[in-house]
CSV table of C-alpha atoms (C1' of nucleotides) in Angstrom, one decimal:
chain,number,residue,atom,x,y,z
A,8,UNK,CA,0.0,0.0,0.0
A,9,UNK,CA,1.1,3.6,-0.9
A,10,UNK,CA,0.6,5.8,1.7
A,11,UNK,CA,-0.5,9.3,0.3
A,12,UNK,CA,-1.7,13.0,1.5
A,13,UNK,CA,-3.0,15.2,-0.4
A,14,UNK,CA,-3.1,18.9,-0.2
A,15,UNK,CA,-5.2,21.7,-1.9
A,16,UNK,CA,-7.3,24.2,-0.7
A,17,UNK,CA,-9.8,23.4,-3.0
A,18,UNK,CA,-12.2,21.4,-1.4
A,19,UNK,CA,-14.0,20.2,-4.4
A,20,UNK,CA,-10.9,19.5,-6.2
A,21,UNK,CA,-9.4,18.0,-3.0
A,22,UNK,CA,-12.3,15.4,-2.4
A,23,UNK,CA,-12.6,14.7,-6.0
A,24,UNK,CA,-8.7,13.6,-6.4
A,25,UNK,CA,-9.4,11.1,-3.2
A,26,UNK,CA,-12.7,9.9,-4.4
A,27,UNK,CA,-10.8,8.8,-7.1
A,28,UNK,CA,-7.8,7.3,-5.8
A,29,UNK,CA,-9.8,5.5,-3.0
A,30,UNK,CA,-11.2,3.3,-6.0
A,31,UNK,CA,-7.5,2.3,-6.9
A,32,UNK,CA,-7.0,-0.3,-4.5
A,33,UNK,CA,-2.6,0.1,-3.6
A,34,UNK,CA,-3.2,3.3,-2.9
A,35,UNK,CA,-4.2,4.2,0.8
A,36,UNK,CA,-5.5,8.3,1.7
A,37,UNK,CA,-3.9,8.5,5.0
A,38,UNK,CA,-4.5,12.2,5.4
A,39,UNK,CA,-6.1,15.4,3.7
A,40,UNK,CA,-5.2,19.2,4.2
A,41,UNK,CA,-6.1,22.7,2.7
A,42,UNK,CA,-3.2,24.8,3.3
A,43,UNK,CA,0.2,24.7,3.3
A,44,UNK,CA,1.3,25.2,6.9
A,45,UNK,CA,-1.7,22.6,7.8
A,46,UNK,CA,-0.4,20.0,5.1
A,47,UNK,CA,3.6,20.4,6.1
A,48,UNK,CA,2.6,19.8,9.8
A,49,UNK,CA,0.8,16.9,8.5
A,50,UNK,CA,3.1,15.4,6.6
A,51,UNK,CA,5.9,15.7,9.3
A,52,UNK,CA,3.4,13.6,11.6
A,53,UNK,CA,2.0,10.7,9.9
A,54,UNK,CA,5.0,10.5,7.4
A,55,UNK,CA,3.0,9.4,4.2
A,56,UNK,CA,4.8,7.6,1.3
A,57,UNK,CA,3.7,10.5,-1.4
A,58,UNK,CA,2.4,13.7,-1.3
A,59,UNK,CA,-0.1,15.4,-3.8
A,60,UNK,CA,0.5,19.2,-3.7
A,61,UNK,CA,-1.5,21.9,-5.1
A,62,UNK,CA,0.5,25.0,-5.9
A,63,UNK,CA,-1.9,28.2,-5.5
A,64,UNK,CA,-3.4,28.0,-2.1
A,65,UNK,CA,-4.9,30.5,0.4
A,66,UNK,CA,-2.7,30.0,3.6
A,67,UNK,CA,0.9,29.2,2.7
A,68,UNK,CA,1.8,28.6,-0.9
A,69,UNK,CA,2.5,25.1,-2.1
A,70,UNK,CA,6.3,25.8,-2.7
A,71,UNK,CA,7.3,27.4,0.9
A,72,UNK,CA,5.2,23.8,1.6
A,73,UNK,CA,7.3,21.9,0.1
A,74,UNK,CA,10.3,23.5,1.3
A,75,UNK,CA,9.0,22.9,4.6
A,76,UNK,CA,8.6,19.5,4.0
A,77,UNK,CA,12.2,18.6,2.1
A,78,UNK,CA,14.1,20.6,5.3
A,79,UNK,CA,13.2,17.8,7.5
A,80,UNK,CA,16.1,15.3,7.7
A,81,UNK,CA,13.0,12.1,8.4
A,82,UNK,CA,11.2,12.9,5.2
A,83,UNK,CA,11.4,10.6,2.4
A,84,UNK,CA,8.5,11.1,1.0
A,85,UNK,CA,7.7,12.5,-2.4
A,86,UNK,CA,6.3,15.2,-3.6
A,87,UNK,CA,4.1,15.3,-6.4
A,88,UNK,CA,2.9,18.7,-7.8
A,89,UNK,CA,0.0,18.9,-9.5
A,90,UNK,CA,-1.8,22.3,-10.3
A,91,UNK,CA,-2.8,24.3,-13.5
A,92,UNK,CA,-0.1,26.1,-13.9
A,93,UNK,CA,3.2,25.5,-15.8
A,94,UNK,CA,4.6,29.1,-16.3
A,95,UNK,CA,8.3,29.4,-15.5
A,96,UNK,CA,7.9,31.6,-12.3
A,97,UNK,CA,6.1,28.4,-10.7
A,98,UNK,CA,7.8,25.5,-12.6
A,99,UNK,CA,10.9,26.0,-11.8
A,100,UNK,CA,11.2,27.3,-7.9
A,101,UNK,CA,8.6,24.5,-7.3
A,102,UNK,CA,11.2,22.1,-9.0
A,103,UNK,CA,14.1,23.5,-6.9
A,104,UNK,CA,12.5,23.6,-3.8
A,105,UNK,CA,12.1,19.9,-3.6
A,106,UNK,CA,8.8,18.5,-6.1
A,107,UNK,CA,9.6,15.1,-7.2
A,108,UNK,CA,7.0,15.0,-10.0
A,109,UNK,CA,4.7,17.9,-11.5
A,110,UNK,CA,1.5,16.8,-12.7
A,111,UNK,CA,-1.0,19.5,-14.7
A,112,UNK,CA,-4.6,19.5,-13.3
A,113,UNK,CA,-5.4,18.7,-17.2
A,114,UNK,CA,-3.8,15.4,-16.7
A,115,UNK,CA,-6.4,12.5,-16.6
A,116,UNK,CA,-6.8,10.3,-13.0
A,117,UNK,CA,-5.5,8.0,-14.7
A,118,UNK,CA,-2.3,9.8,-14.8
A,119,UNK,CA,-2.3,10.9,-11.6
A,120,UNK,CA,-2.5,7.6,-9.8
A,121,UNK,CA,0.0,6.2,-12.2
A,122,UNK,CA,2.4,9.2,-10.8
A,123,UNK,CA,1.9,8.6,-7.2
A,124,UNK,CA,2.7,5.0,-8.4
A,125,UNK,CA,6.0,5.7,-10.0
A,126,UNK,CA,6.9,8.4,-7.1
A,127,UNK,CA,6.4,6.0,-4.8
A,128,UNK,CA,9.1,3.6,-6.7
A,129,UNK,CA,11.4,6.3,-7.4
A,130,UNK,CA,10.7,7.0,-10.9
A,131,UNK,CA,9.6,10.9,-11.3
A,132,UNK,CA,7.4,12.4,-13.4
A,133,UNK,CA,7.2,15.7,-15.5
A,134,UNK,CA,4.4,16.7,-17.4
A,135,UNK,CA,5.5,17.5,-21.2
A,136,UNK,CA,4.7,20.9,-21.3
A,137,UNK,CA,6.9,21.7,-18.2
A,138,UNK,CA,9.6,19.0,-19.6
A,139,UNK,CA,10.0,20.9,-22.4
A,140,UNK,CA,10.3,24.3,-20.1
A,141,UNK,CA,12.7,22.3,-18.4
A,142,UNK,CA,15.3,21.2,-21.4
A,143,UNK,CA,15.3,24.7,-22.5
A,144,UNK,CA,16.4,26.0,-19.0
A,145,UNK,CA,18.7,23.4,-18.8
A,146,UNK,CA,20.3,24.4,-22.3
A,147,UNK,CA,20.4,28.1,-21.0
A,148,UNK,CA,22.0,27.0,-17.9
A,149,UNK,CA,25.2,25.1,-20.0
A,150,UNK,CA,25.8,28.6,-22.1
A,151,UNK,CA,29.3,28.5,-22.0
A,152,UNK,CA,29.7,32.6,-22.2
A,153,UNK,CA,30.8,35.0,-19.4
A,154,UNK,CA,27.9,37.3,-18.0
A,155,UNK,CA,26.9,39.7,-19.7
A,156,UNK,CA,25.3,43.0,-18.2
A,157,UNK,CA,21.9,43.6,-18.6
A,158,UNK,CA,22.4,46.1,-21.5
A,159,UNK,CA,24.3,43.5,-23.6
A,160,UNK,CA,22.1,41.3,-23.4
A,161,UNK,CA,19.3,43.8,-24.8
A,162,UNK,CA,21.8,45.1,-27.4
A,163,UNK,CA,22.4,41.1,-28.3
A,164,UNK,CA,18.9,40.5,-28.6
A,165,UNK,CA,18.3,42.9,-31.4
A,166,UNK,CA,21.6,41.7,-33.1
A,167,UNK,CA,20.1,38.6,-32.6
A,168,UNK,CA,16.8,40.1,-34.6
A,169,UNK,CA,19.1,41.0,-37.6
A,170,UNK,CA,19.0,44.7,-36.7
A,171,UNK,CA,21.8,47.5,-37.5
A,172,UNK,CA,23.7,49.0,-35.0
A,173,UNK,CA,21.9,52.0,-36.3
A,174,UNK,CA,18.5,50.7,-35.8
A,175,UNK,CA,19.7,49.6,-31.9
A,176,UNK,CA,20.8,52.6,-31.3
A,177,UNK,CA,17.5,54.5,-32.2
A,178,UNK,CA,15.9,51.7,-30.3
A,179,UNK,CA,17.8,51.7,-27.3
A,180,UNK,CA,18.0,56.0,-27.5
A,181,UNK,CA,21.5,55.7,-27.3
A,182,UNK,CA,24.6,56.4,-30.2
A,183,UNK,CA,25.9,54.4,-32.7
A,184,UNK,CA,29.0,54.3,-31.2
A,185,UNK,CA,28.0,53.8,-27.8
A,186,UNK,CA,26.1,50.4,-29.8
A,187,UNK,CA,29.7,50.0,-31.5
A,188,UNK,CA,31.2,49.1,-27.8
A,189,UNK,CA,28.2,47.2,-26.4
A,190,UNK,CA,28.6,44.6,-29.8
A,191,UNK,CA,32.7,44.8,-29.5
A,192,UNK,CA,32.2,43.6,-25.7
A,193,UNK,CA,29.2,41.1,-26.7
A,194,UNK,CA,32.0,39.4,-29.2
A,195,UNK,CA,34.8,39.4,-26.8
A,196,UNK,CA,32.5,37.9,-24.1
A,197,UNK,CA,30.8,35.3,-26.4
A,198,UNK,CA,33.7,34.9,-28.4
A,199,UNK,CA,32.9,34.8,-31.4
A,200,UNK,CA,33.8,37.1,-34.4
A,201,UNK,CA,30.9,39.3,-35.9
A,202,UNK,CA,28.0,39.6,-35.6
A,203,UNK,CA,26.1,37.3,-37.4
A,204,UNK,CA,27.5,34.8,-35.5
A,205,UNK,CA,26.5,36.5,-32.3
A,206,UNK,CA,23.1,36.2,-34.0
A,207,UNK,CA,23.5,32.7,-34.4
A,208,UNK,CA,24.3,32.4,-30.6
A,209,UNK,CA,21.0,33.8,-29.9
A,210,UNK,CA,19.1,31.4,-31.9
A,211,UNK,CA,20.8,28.7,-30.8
A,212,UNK,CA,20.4,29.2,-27.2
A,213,UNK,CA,17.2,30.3,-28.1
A,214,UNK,CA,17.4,33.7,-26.0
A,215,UNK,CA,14.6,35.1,-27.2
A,216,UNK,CA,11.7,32.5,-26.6
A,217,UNK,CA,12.2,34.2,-23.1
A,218,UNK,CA,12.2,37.9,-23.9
B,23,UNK,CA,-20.7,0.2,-33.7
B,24,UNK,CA,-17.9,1.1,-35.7
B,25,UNK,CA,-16.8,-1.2,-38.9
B,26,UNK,CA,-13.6,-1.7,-39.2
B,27,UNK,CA,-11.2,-3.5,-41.8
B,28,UNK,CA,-7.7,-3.7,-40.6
B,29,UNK,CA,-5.4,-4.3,-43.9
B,30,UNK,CA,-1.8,-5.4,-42.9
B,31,UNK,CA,0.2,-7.9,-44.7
B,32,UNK,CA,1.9,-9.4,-41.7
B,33,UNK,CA,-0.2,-12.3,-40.2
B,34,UNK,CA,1.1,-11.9,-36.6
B,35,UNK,CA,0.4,-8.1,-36.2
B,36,UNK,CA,-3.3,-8.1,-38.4
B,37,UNK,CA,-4.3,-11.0,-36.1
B,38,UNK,CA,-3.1,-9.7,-32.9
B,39,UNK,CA,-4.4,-5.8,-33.5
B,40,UNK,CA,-7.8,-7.8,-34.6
B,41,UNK,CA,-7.9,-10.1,-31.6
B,42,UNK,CA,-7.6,-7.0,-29.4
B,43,UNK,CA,-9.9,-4.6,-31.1
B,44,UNK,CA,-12.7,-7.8,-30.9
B,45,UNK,CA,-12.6,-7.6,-27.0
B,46,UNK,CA,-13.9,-3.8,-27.5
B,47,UNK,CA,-17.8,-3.9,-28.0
B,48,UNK,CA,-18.2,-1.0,-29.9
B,49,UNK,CA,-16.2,-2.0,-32.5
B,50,UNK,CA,-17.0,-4.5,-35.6
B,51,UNK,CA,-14.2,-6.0,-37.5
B,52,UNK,CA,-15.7,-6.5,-41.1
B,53,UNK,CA,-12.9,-7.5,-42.8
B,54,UNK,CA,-9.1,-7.8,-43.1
B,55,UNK,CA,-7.1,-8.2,-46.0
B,56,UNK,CA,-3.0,-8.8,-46.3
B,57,UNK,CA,-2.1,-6.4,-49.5
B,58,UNK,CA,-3.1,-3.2,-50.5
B,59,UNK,CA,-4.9,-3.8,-53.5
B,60,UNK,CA,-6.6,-6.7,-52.1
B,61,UNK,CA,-7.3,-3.7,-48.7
B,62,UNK,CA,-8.4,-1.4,-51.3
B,63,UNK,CA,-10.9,-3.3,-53.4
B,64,UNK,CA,-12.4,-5.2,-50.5
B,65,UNK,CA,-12.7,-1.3,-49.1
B,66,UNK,CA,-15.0,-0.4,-52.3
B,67,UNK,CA,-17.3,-3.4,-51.7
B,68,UNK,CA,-18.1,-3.1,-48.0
B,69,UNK,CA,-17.6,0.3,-47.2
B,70,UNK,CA,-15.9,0.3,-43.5
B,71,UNK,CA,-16.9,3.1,-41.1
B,72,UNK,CA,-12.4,3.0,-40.5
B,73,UNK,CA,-9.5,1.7,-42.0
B,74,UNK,CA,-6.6,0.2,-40.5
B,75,UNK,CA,-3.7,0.6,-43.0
B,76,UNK,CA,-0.4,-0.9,-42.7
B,77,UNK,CA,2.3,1.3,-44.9
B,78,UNK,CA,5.2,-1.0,-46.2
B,79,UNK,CA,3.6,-4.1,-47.6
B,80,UNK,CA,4.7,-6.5,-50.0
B,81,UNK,CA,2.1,-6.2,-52.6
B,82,UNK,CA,1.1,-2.6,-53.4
B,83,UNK,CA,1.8,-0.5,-50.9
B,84,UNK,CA,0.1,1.3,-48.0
B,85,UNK,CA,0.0,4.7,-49.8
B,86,UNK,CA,-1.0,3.5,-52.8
B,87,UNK,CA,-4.1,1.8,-51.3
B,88,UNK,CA,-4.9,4.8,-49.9
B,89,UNK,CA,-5.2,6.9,-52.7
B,90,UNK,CA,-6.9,4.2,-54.6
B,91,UNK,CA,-10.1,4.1,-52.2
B,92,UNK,CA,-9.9,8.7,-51.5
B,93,UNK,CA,-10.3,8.6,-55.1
B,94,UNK,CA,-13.8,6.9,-55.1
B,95,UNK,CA,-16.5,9.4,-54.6
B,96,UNK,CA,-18.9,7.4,-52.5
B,97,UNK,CA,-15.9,6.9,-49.8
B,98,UNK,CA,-16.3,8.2,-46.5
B,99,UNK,CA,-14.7,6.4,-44.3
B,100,UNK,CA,-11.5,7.0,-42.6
B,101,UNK,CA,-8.4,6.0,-43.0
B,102,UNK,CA,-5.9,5.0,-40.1
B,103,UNK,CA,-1.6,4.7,-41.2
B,104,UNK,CA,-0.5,2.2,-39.1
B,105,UNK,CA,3.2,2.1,-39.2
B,106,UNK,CA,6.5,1.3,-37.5
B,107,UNK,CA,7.9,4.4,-39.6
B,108,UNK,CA,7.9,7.7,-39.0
B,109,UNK,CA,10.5,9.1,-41.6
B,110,UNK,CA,9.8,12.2,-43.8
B,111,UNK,CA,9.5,9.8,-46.9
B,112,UNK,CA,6.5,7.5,-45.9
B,113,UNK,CA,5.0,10.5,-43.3
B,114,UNK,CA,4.4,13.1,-46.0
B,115,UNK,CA,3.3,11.3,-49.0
B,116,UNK,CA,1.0,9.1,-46.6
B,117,UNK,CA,-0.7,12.5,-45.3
B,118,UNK,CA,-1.3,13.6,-49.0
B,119,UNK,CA,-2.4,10.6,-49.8
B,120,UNK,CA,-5.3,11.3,-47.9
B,121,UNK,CA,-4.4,9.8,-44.7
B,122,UNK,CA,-7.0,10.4,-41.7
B,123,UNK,CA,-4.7,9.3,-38.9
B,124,UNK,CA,-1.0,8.4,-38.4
B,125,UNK,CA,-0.7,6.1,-35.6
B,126,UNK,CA,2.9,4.1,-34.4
B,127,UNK,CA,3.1,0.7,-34.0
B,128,UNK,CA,5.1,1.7,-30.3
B,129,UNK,CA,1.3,3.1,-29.7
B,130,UNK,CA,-0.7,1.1,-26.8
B,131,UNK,CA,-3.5,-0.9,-28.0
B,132,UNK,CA,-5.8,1.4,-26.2
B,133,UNK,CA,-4.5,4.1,-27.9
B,134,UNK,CA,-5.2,2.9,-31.2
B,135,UNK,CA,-8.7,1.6,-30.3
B,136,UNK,CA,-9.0,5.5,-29.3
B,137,UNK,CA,-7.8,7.0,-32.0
B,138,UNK,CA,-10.4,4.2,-34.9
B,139,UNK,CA,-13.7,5.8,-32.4
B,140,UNK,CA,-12.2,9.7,-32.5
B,141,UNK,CA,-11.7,9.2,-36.6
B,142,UNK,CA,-15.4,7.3,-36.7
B,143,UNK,CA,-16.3,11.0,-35.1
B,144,UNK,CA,-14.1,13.0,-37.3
B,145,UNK,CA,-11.1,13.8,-35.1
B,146,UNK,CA,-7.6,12.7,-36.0
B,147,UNK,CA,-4.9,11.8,-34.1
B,148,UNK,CA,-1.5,12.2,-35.0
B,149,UNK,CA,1.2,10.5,-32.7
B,150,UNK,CA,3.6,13.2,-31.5
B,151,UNK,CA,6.9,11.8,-33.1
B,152,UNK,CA,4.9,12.8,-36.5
B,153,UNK,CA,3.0,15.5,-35.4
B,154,UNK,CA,6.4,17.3,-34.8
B,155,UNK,CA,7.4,16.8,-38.3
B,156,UNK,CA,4.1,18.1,-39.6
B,157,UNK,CA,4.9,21.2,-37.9
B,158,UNK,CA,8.3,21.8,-39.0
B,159,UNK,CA,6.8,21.1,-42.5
B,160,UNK,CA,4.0,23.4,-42.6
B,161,UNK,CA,6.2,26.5,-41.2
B,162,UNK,CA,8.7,25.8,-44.4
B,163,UNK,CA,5.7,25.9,-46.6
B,164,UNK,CA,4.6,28.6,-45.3
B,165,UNK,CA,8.1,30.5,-46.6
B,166,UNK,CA,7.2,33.6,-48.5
B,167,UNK,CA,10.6,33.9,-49.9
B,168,UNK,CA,11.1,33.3,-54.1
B,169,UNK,CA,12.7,29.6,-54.6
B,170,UNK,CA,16.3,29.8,-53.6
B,171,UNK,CA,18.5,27.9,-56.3
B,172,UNK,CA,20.5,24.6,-54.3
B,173,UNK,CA,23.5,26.4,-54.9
B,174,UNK,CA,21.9,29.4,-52.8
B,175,UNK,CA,20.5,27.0,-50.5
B,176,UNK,CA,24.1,25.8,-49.5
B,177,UNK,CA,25.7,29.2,-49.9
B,178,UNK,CA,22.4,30.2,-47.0
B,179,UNK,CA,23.0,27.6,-44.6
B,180,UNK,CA,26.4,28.6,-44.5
B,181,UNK,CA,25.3,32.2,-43.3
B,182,UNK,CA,23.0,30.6,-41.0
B,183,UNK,CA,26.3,29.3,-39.3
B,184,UNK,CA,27.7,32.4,-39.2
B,185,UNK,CA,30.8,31.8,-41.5
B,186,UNK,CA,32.1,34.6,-43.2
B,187,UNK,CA,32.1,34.9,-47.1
B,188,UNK,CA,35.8,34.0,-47.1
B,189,UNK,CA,35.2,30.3,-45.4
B,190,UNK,CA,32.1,29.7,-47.3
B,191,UNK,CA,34.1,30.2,-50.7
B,192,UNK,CA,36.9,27.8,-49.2
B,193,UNK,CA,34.4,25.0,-48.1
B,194,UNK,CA,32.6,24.9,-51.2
B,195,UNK,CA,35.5,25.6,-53.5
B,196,UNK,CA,34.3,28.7,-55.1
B,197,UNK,CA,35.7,32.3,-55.3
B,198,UNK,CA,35.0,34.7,-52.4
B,199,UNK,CA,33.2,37.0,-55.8
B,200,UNK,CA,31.0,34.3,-56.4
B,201,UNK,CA,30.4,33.7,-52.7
B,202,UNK,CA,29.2,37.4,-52.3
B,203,UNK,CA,27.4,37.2,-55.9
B,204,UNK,CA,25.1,34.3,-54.4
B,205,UNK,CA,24.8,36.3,-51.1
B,206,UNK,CA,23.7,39.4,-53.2
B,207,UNK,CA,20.9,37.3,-54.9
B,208,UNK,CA,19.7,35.4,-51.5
B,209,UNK,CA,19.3,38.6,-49.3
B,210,UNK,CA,17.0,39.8,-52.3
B,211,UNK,CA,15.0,37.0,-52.6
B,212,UNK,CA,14.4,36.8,-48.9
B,213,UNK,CA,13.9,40.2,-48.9
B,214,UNK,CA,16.5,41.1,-46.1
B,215,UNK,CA,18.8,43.8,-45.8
B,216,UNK,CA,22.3,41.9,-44.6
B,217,UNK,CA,23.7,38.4,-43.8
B,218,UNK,CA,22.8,38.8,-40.2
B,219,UNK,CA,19.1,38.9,-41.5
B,220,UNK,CA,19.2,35.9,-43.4
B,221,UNK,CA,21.1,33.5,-40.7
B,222,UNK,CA,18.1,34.8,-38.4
B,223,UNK,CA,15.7,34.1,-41.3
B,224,UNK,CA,17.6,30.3,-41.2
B,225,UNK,CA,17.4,29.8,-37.8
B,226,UNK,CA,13.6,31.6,-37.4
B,227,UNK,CA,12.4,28.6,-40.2
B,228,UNK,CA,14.8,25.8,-38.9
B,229,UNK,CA,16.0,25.3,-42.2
B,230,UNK,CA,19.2,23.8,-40.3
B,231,UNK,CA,17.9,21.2,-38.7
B,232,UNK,CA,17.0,19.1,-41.8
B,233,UNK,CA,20.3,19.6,-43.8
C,5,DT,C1',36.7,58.9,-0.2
C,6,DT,C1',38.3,55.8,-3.2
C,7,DT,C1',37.5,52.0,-6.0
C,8,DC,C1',35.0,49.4,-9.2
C,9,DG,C1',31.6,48.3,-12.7
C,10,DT,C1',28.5,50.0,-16.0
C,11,DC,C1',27.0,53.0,-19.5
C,12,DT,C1',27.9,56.5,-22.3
C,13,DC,C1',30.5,58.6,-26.3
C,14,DA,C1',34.7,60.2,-29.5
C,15,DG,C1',38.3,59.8,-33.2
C,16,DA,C1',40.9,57.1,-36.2
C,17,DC,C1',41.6,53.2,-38.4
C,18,DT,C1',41.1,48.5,-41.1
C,19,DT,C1',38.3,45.4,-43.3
C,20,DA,C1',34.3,42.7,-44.6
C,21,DA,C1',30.1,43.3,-46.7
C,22,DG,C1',27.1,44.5,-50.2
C,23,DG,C1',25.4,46.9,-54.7
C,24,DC,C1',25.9,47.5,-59.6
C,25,DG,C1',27.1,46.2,-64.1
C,26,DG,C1',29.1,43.0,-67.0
C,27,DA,C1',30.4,38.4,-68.8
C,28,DG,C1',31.6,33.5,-70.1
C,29,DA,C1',30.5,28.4,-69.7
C,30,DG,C1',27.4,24.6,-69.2
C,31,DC,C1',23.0,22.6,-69.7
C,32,DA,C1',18.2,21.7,-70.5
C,33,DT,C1',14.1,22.9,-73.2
C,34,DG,C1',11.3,24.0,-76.9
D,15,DC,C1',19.6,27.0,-82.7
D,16,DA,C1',17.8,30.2,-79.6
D,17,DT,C1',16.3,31.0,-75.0
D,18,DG,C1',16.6,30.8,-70.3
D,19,DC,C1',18.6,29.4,-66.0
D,20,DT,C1',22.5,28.5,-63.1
D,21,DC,C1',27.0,28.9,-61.6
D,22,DT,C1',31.1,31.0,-62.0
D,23,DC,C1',34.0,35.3,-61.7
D,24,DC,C1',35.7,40.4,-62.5
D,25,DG,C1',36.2,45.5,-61.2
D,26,DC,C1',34.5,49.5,-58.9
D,27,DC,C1',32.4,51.7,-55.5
D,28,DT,C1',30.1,52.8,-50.9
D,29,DT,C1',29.1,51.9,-46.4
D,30,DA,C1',28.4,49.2,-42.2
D,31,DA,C1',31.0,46.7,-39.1
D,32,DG,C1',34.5,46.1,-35.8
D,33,DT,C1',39.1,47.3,-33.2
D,34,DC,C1',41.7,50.3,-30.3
D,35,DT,C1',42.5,54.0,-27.2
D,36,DG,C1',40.8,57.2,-24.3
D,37,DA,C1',37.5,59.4,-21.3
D,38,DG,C1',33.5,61.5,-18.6
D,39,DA,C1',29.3,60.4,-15.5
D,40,DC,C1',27.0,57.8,-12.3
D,41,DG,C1',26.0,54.7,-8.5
D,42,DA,C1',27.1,50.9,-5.4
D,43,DA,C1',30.3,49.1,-2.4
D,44,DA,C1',34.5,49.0,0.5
DNA sequence: TTTCGTCTCAGACTTAAGGCGGAGAGCATG
DNA sequence: CATGCTCTCCGCCTTAAGTCTGAGACGAAA
């Protein structure tokens, strides 16, 4: 039997979600909550196998949950996200704050108990749309190139358009040659040799998909 | 009750995909045949609510049999590619063919049983492997730039790598003249101002990624 | 206050890029 | 054979791009 809790504030989405899993017959709903504070304190008592956490709640968000819950040495228990969102200013500090797997409330029950099944063996996981968020992250993170300050990167986004150093420089409300430096550094730092192949570098890294 | 007529030339995989589909009650195997001109003309004379079509077979192929029975007037029925391939070659020509649904072999028996009832309601499924392709496709159709000569092609994909006009004219063995006469000619065709413009144009339309 | 990083801009310089016109060779098509 | 297309290459010219050196202004941090 697979011990689970599961957290949301919404109580029709919350009863729902265990209606459903009581039918699957491995799994066992040891405990319910509908906040954050409630569902950490919870899950640092009874010590459930997996945990199904919503991520926009009332009381206590489901990330400073989760972080709650991953602090305490005991817990090896997993935690399995599963809300509507997948933007990247959820995704991603849910994901380093401690969630195992992270389901989309679009995601059919079948899915669902299948994840608490797999979290529960080890196995994680991540919904498509949010696996694709997360390659691309990942790709950004590997970018070989020393940092570049804020205005590079705006004056190696337009290069990365195809504009003239004329046309960033109206853009940007600055000089031509004052653009002339910015793309000389933005070489240097990327290393490469023009700018077309700073252009390149954009594209490849896909820079702009993120604005 | 949908009626179905599963056309594979391989015993093993028409038995076993009919053996499967028999258990579901709401679907009626009419017929099955093991060539594509045999599939085709027993297609005509019964009139199945679906088709399952193997592509590569040994007698008259999958695509051909598909064209054969879009071309009669009275056909409405739908018809499913059933494939282990999902290469540009068999995809494309399948899909103009008049293809209703491109299903993989690596697909789940429940998942093809799903997809014979969404094409008896009109909705197609495309696995995701060839659904990516399609998309690819349909944004190079969608080009609005003149037809680029394969020399110009080559002489482009170079620029979309950012090499200069100098190592393009050494890799392809040509004078640097001719190099910038063929870059001349490409940034009017696409209708951009400057190199850096056309490697964005290569990398905006993925035109690298398929050599 | 001094230091450091960033953003801004200038002048002088070199070079790659790109436009324009012209032209010869090969090759397929009618 | 005449036409058209492609690929090749030339010279001349203009300009955008990029390098180098230097420097002033500003704000944050030591």
């Amino acid at each position: 039997m697979i011990r689970v809790v599961v957290i949301d504030d919404h109580d029709v989405v919350r009863r729902g979600v265990i209606a459903y899993l009581d039918t699957e017959e491995d799994l066992d709903i040891i405990g319910e909550a509908s906040s954050g504070h409630e569902g950490a304190a919870l899950v640092k008592e009874i010590q459930p196998d997996v945990v199904l956490m919503d991520l926009m709640m009332e009381n206590g968000d489901g990330i400073e949950a989760t972080k709650e819950i991953m602090k305490t040495e005991s817990c090896n228990c997993k935690i399995i996200i599963l809300t509507s969102y997948y933007d990247d200013e959820k995704v991603f500090p849910a994901l380093e704050a401690g969630a195992f797997s992270y389901m989309l409330k679009t995601s059919s029950a079948d899915q669902i108990a299948d994840a608490i099944r797999k979290a529960a063996m080890g196995e994680n996981v991540i919904e498509s749309k949010v696996a694709t968020k997360m390659m691309t992250r990942f790709q950004r993170e590997k970018l070989p190139h020393e940092e570049l300050t804020n205005r590079e990167m705006e004056v190696l986004l337009c290069v990365g358009q195809g504009m003239t150093n004329q046309e960033i420089g109206e853009k940007l409300y600055i000089g031509i040659k004052t653009v002339k430096t910015h793309v000389s550094n933005i070489l240097s730092k990327l290393d490469v040799h023009d700018r077309t192949q700073a252009a390149v570098y954009v594209h490849r890294n896909q820079l702009l998909n993120h604005k």
